[in-house]
């Protein structure tokens, strides 16, 4: 059979490719071809043998939203064999106090999403799932809207629906190459001939890495084996003629899950050694065994079988009847991989997606292709989010295996990866270690959270009767009261912060100004030395990122800027759009930065510099090229902590010299080293937002309180037209500052916010404010509840903590500290 060209070729008719084809054709893109090496719908990929458990509780809003859409969509799809979704509910049980606490936290995530899930007593758990042993279960989390996705039915319905709208299905057709001309996809080669296309989307599941390599793209993804077992009939289920009577069940403390299979149980286990595979060896789509299945290794199931019999005593009279080691993909940060290749236009991937999130991802990719923006904020899944080192084969293999091990673990929001560390060290690392820095990890960088050497300063503060309250048990993990001493040192004297981990991008070229002016919300066409805080917006006027743009001296005919950005997504965005005469590159690894902040910052820096650091010499939001001792620096007068001071940038080789120069001179001024914990506290006191937690691609500048960063009087920029349609005063939701006087009320972020018992929003960032002596939580709430004085509460584990909306910023609203 010969094949003809299409606008879009989807590689893979698993549950992801099928969802995408359906969503694309629903939006009128009917010129779509779905190619699969196996038969459709039983392709032999991971979807074919997935038991289909859909638990919607997820640590990120993106994951929960993708899952919720999948439930909603599959719930409306009927196949001739039956429904595509069986809403039997989902029960997660705890057999330890820690896990029970975690279930409360998970219930909070669901509540923040408007999903009502309940914490159950052991007896209530058994009432829902009669096979459970009430003697070992301490409680459960029940979500009535969870259930089983019948994944193969969903593939069948969605691919047939796509075909009925004009899509072509090509089963038994393997893609052997991707055709590229002038950096653009022009089609694919298949075992049945070439197939021209403008867009190719790789939905090849565990084969994603192999297919992406056809265009030279490294996907940080590893297929790992995962055991799925079927038991012999279970006496307590005798005569069960319906497929599922009980809710789907998770026993995360032992890395296990369960579902009914008529009169048997099906058991999934992550409680075994990681077993990664190179899929290049497993592509026999014509064989008897599915290519995504490996032989069962019974030894790996011995422990999980005992644990299963302990949780579900009826299994003691049953046996393991069948088992597979099925394969599916893990990634370095546990998230899916969605987006266009930065190097080959028109080559997209939708990879490492569970059945649970499949319809949500299908919708998002279709929206991105058709409309250029998705309903769900997909920045956590973006393909371009990885740093270079995160794409290396050794790193990928180690992290992906670790994510398999930790898939059900209770992870603290600040918990750093344990290995591979240390990876990236700033030039200050040796000095920080000498000061007994407690390091967490940020984009691979070792970053001090606080310094043990400041213990004496803490003791002195407390001896003087000054309060450094301790938050509760959860909030005080990866935290130390020393952060209080560091915060006070910043407010009262001067402190040095390592800002090296923040992404720095240089933009230089003959039309650099024009290029940036077309993208950013502020005016960056000012004089050399101007610093502008502004936003990158999407065409809908939503915030892609917030950046500081500093204009620096450049060769004649060129303009040069340094951008303080939020990560690789900003770099990839700018690089993708830059014209030929503008060079955009990452200067982060070769440079470093000390934030020198506090009332004595000027005295300190001036004592080691012949340059003019006075208010006239370098005004607030201006930058100069200067020397600190012998070290050439770019000094930008701005501060994320709300104090007088500078971000001092230099090249990595001179970093240690810069640290030593400031440290030595700083003795006279009482300088401290200070870590990220103090930084976060000070930033929240000042009301400064952090992209990714406080605002994301979901929010417009007016809702986020960032209208001041938008110059509507400027010529056109991306997002301007959409903002022009908005009334800045008429927003439906708002980012607000909530406070409490109770140190035990300090939360971590992502908790639900309630008004009169109804969930109305969620927390973004939180900390204890040492200067204002308040627990601070920024949160999204409906605009009607944003008035200062409004009483709300935050759901924290099993408690409701009273908070009140408070006028922001809490500290120095007149900006006297910064401008002095
Ligand atoms: C044992 C097991 C249990 C699981 N349980 C659950 C669960 O309970 N809940 C849940 O949400 N998830 C579960 N998963 C995960 C889930 O099954 C997968 O993440 C999901 O099915 C992946 O879908 P996909 O469409 O990306 O990949 P696949 O279903 O693997 O589809 C990829 C398709 O691409 C085709 N293909 C690959 N290369 C080529 C090529 N070169 N040319 C043409 N075609 C190609 C393959 O034939 C295949 O059909 C489980 C996985 C396993 C293994």
XYZ file of N, CA, C and O and ligand atoms in Angstrom, residues 11-17 35-38 43-54 173-176 203-207 211 214 226-228 257 270 285 292 324 326-329 350-357, ligand 1:
269
model
N 3.516 9.367 15.506
C 4.191 8.065 15.583
C 3.756 7.397 16.880
O 4.103 7.841 17.971
N 2.977 6.343 16.768
C 2.537 5.601 17.948
C 1.039 5.738 18.175
O 0.523 6.851 18.280
N 0.366 4.583 18.224
C -1.081 4.579 18.488
C -1.346 3.973 19.854
O -2.282 3.196 20.037
N -0.495 4.316 20.826
C -0.805 3.987 22.212
C -1.840 4.990 22.708
O -2.410 5.773 21.921
N -2.038 5.016 24.007
C -3.099 5.853 24.545
C -2.792 7.347 24.355
O -3.710 8.170 24.271
N -1.515 7.685 24.197
C -1.154 9.094 24.004
C -1.376 9.512 22.544
O -2.038 10.521 22.261
N -0.832 8.713 21.618
C -1.008 9.032 20.199
C -2.479 9.049 19.815
O -2.928 9.912 19.039
N 0.699 6.367 12.709
C 1.499 5.227 12.267
C 1.875 4.389 13.474
O 2.380 4.940 14.466
N 1.651 3.095 13.414
C 2.136 2.243 14.503
C 2.734 0.971 13.940
O 2.191 0.369 13.003
N 3.840 0.565 14.540
C 4.511 -0.656 14.088
C 3.672 -1.891 14.409
O 3.783 -2.919 13.745
N 2.837 -1.790 15.415
C 2.000 -2.927 15.796
C 0.588 -2.779 15.262
O 0.264 -1.801 14.592
N -1.517 -2.601 20.171
C -0.251 -2.364 19.462
C 0.922 -3.149 20.026
O 1.915 -3.341 19.357
N 0.815 -3.557 21.279
C 1.958 -4.206 21.923
C 2.807 -3.237 22.724
O 3.770 -3.621 23.375
N 2.433 -1.952 22.736
C 3.128 -0.975 23.581
C 2.639 -1.064 25.022
O 1.809 -1.922 25.360
N 3.127 -0.164 25.855
C 2.796 -0.208 27.288
C 1.287 -0.152 27.523
O 0.758 -0.786 28.442
N 0.591 0.610 26.710
C -0.855 0.773 26.890
C -1.568 -0.572 26.872
O -2.565 -0.769 27.583
N -1.050 -1.482 26.063
C -1.748 -2.750 25.843
C -1.890 -3.545 27.137
O -2.846 -4.301 27.296
N -0.945 -3.425 28.042
C -1.044 -4.242 29.251
C -1.198 -3.412 30.532
O -1.088 -3.927 31.637
N -1.490 -2.104 30.391
C -1.662 -1.284 31.600
C -2.991 -1.639 32.266
O -4.020 -1.661 31.609
N -2.958 -1.892 33.581
C -4.212 -2.187 34.274
C -5.101 -0.960 34.430
O -6.256 -1.090 34.812
N -4.552 0.238 34.153
C -5.388 1.426 33.987
C -5.826 2.158 35.238
O -6.815 2.897 35.216
N -5.094 1.997 36.335
C -5.490 2.728 37.546
C -5.281 4.230 37.345
O -4.203 4.646 36.897
N -6.301 4.997 37.679
C -6.186 6.451 37.573
C -6.430 7.072 38.947
O -7.558 7.150 39.418
N 3.137 -0.553 10.555
C 4.039 0.303 9.770
C 5.062 0.923 10.718
O 4.705 1.732 11.578
N 6.307 0.544 10.560
C 7.327 1.066 11.468
C 7.996 2.297 10.877
O 8.366 2.300 9.696
N 8.143 3.321 11.672
C 8.891 4.499 11.234
C 10.375 4.195 11.404
O 10.825 3.844 12.499
N 11.126 4.323 10.318
C 12.548 3.978 10.365
C 13.453 5.208 10.297
O 14.654 5.124 10.510
N 4.995 9.881 19.724
C 4.234 9.328 20.857
C 4.608 7.864 20.962
O 3.735 6.992 21.072
N 5.896 7.581 20.885
C 6.373 6.207 20.729
C 6.647 5.528 22.066
O 7.268 4.468 22.110
N 6.194 6.103 23.167
C 6.332 5.458 24.478
C 7.774 5.099 24.769
O 8.681 5.925 24.605
N 8.005 3.836 25.161
C 9.361 3.434 25.553
C 10.363 3.506 24.394
O 11.564 3.480 24.611
N 9.845 3.609 23.173
C 10.753 3.730 22.026
C 11.042 5.196 21.704
O 11.676 5.510 20.705
N 13.295 6.951 18.594
C 12.701 7.756 17.520
C 13.273 9.180 17.554
O 13.630 9.732 16.515
N 16.452 9.873 15.884
C 16.425 9.986 14.413
C 16.597 11.439 13.963
O 16.940 11.698 12.825
N 8.444 -3.080 35.285
C 7.533 -2.883 36.421
C 6.653 -4.133 36.481
O 6.061 -4.530 35.476
N 6.608 -4.736 37.673
C 5.925 -6.032 37.761
C 4.410 -5.873 37.914
O 3.934 -5.071 38.719
N 3.707 -6.700 37.142
C 2.246 -6.764 37.244
C 1.863 -8.240 37.339
O 2.274 -9.044 36.495
N 0.175 -1.620 44.386
C -1.216 -1.231 44.110
C -2.026 -2.449 43.684
O -1.454 -3.476 43.277
N 6.208 -1.755 42.570
C 7.453 -0.999 42.338
C 8.489 -1.382 43.399
O 9.510 -0.711 43.532
N 7.658 -6.406 16.839
C 6.211 -6.195 16.916
C 5.430 -7.402 16.372
O 4.256 -7.552 16.657
N 6.729 -4.749 24.583
C 6.960 -3.966 25.802
C 6.871 -4.839 27.053
O 6.723 -4.311 28.158
N 4.017 -10.399 34.639
C 4.877 -9.852 33.584
C 5.792 -8.806 34.207
O 5.497 -8.252 35.266
N 6.422 -5.546 32.837
C 6.048 -4.625 31.760
C 6.990 -3.442 31.753
O 7.605 -3.110 32.769
N 7.077 -2.818 30.592
C 8.008 -1.684 30.468
C 7.250 -0.380 30.286
O 6.297 -0.320 29.513
N 7.652 0.638 31.017
C 7.225 1.996 30.673
C 8.295 2.994 31.094
O 9.289 2.642 31.726
N 8.078 4.255 30.712
C 9.180 5.231 30.767
C 9.228 6.007 32.069
O 8.196 6.444 32.583
N 5.609 13.772 22.755
C 4.659 13.641 23.878
C 4.990 12.290 24.497
O 4.473 11.256 24.085
N 5.908 12.328 25.464
C 6.532 11.105 25.957
C 6.465 11.000 27.476
O 6.300 12.007 28.160
N 6.680 9.767 27.964
C 6.698 9.493 29.407
C 5.387 9.927 30.059
O 5.377 10.609 31.081
N 4.312 9.524 29.434
C 2.974 9.905 29.894
C 2.241 8.647 30.361
O 2.217 7.654 29.633
N 1.677 8.693 31.551
C 0.886 7.566 32.036
C -0.494 7.588 31.383
O -0.948 8.630 30.886
N -1.176 6.449 31.449
C -2.577 6.401 31.012
C -3.346 7.504 31.748
O -4.171 8.216 31.164
N -3.035 7.658 33.022
C -3.701 8.635 33.896
C -3.732 10.036 33.298
O -4.695 10.771 33.487
N -2.670 10.409 32.609
C -2.567 11.789 32.118
C -2.741 11.879 30.599
O -2.569 12.943 30.014
C 2.793 -3.115 33.844
C 2.367 -1.705 33.657
C 1.363 -1.195 34.425
C 0.972 0.126 34.262
N -0.060 0.582 34.996
C -0.512 1.832 34.808
C -1.651 2.273 35.495
O -2.260 1.529 36.244
N -2.033 3.562 35.325
C -1.365 4.391 34.479
O -1.762 5.547 34.378
N -0.293 3.989 33.783
C 0.142 2.723 33.920
N 1.238 2.290 33.229
C 1.971 3.227 32.380
C 1.276 3.376 31.037
O 0.906 2.136 30.558
C 2.151 4.042 30.000
O 2.801 5.137 30.553
C 1.313 4.478 28.803
O 0.543 3.429 28.328
C 2.202 4.994 27.697
O 1.413 5.264 26.568
P 2.103 5.676 25.193
O 1.015 5.875 24.218
O 3.044 6.781 25.441
O 3.025 4.430 24.841
P 2.683 3.026 24.190
O 1.401 2.510 24.647
O 3.874 2.168 24.410
O 2.550 3.375 22.688
C 3.674 3.697 21.898
C 3.422 3.148 20.536
O 4.442 3.559 19.647
C 4.649 2.530 18.722
N 5.970 2.725 18.142
C 7.147 2.832 18.791
N 8.154 3.018 17.937
C 7.592 3.065 16.712
C 8.109 3.252 15.411
N 9.419 3.445 15.191
N 7.250 3.229 14.358
C 5.925 3.054 14.566
N 5.388 2.856 15.779
C 6.210 2.871 16.837
C 4.528 1.273 19.545
O 4.181 0.169 18.771
C 3.430 1.639 20.522
O 2.170 1.213 20.104
C 1.643 0.955 33.348
C 2.674 0.444 32.589
C 3.037 -0.861 32.727
C 4.146 -1.388 31.897
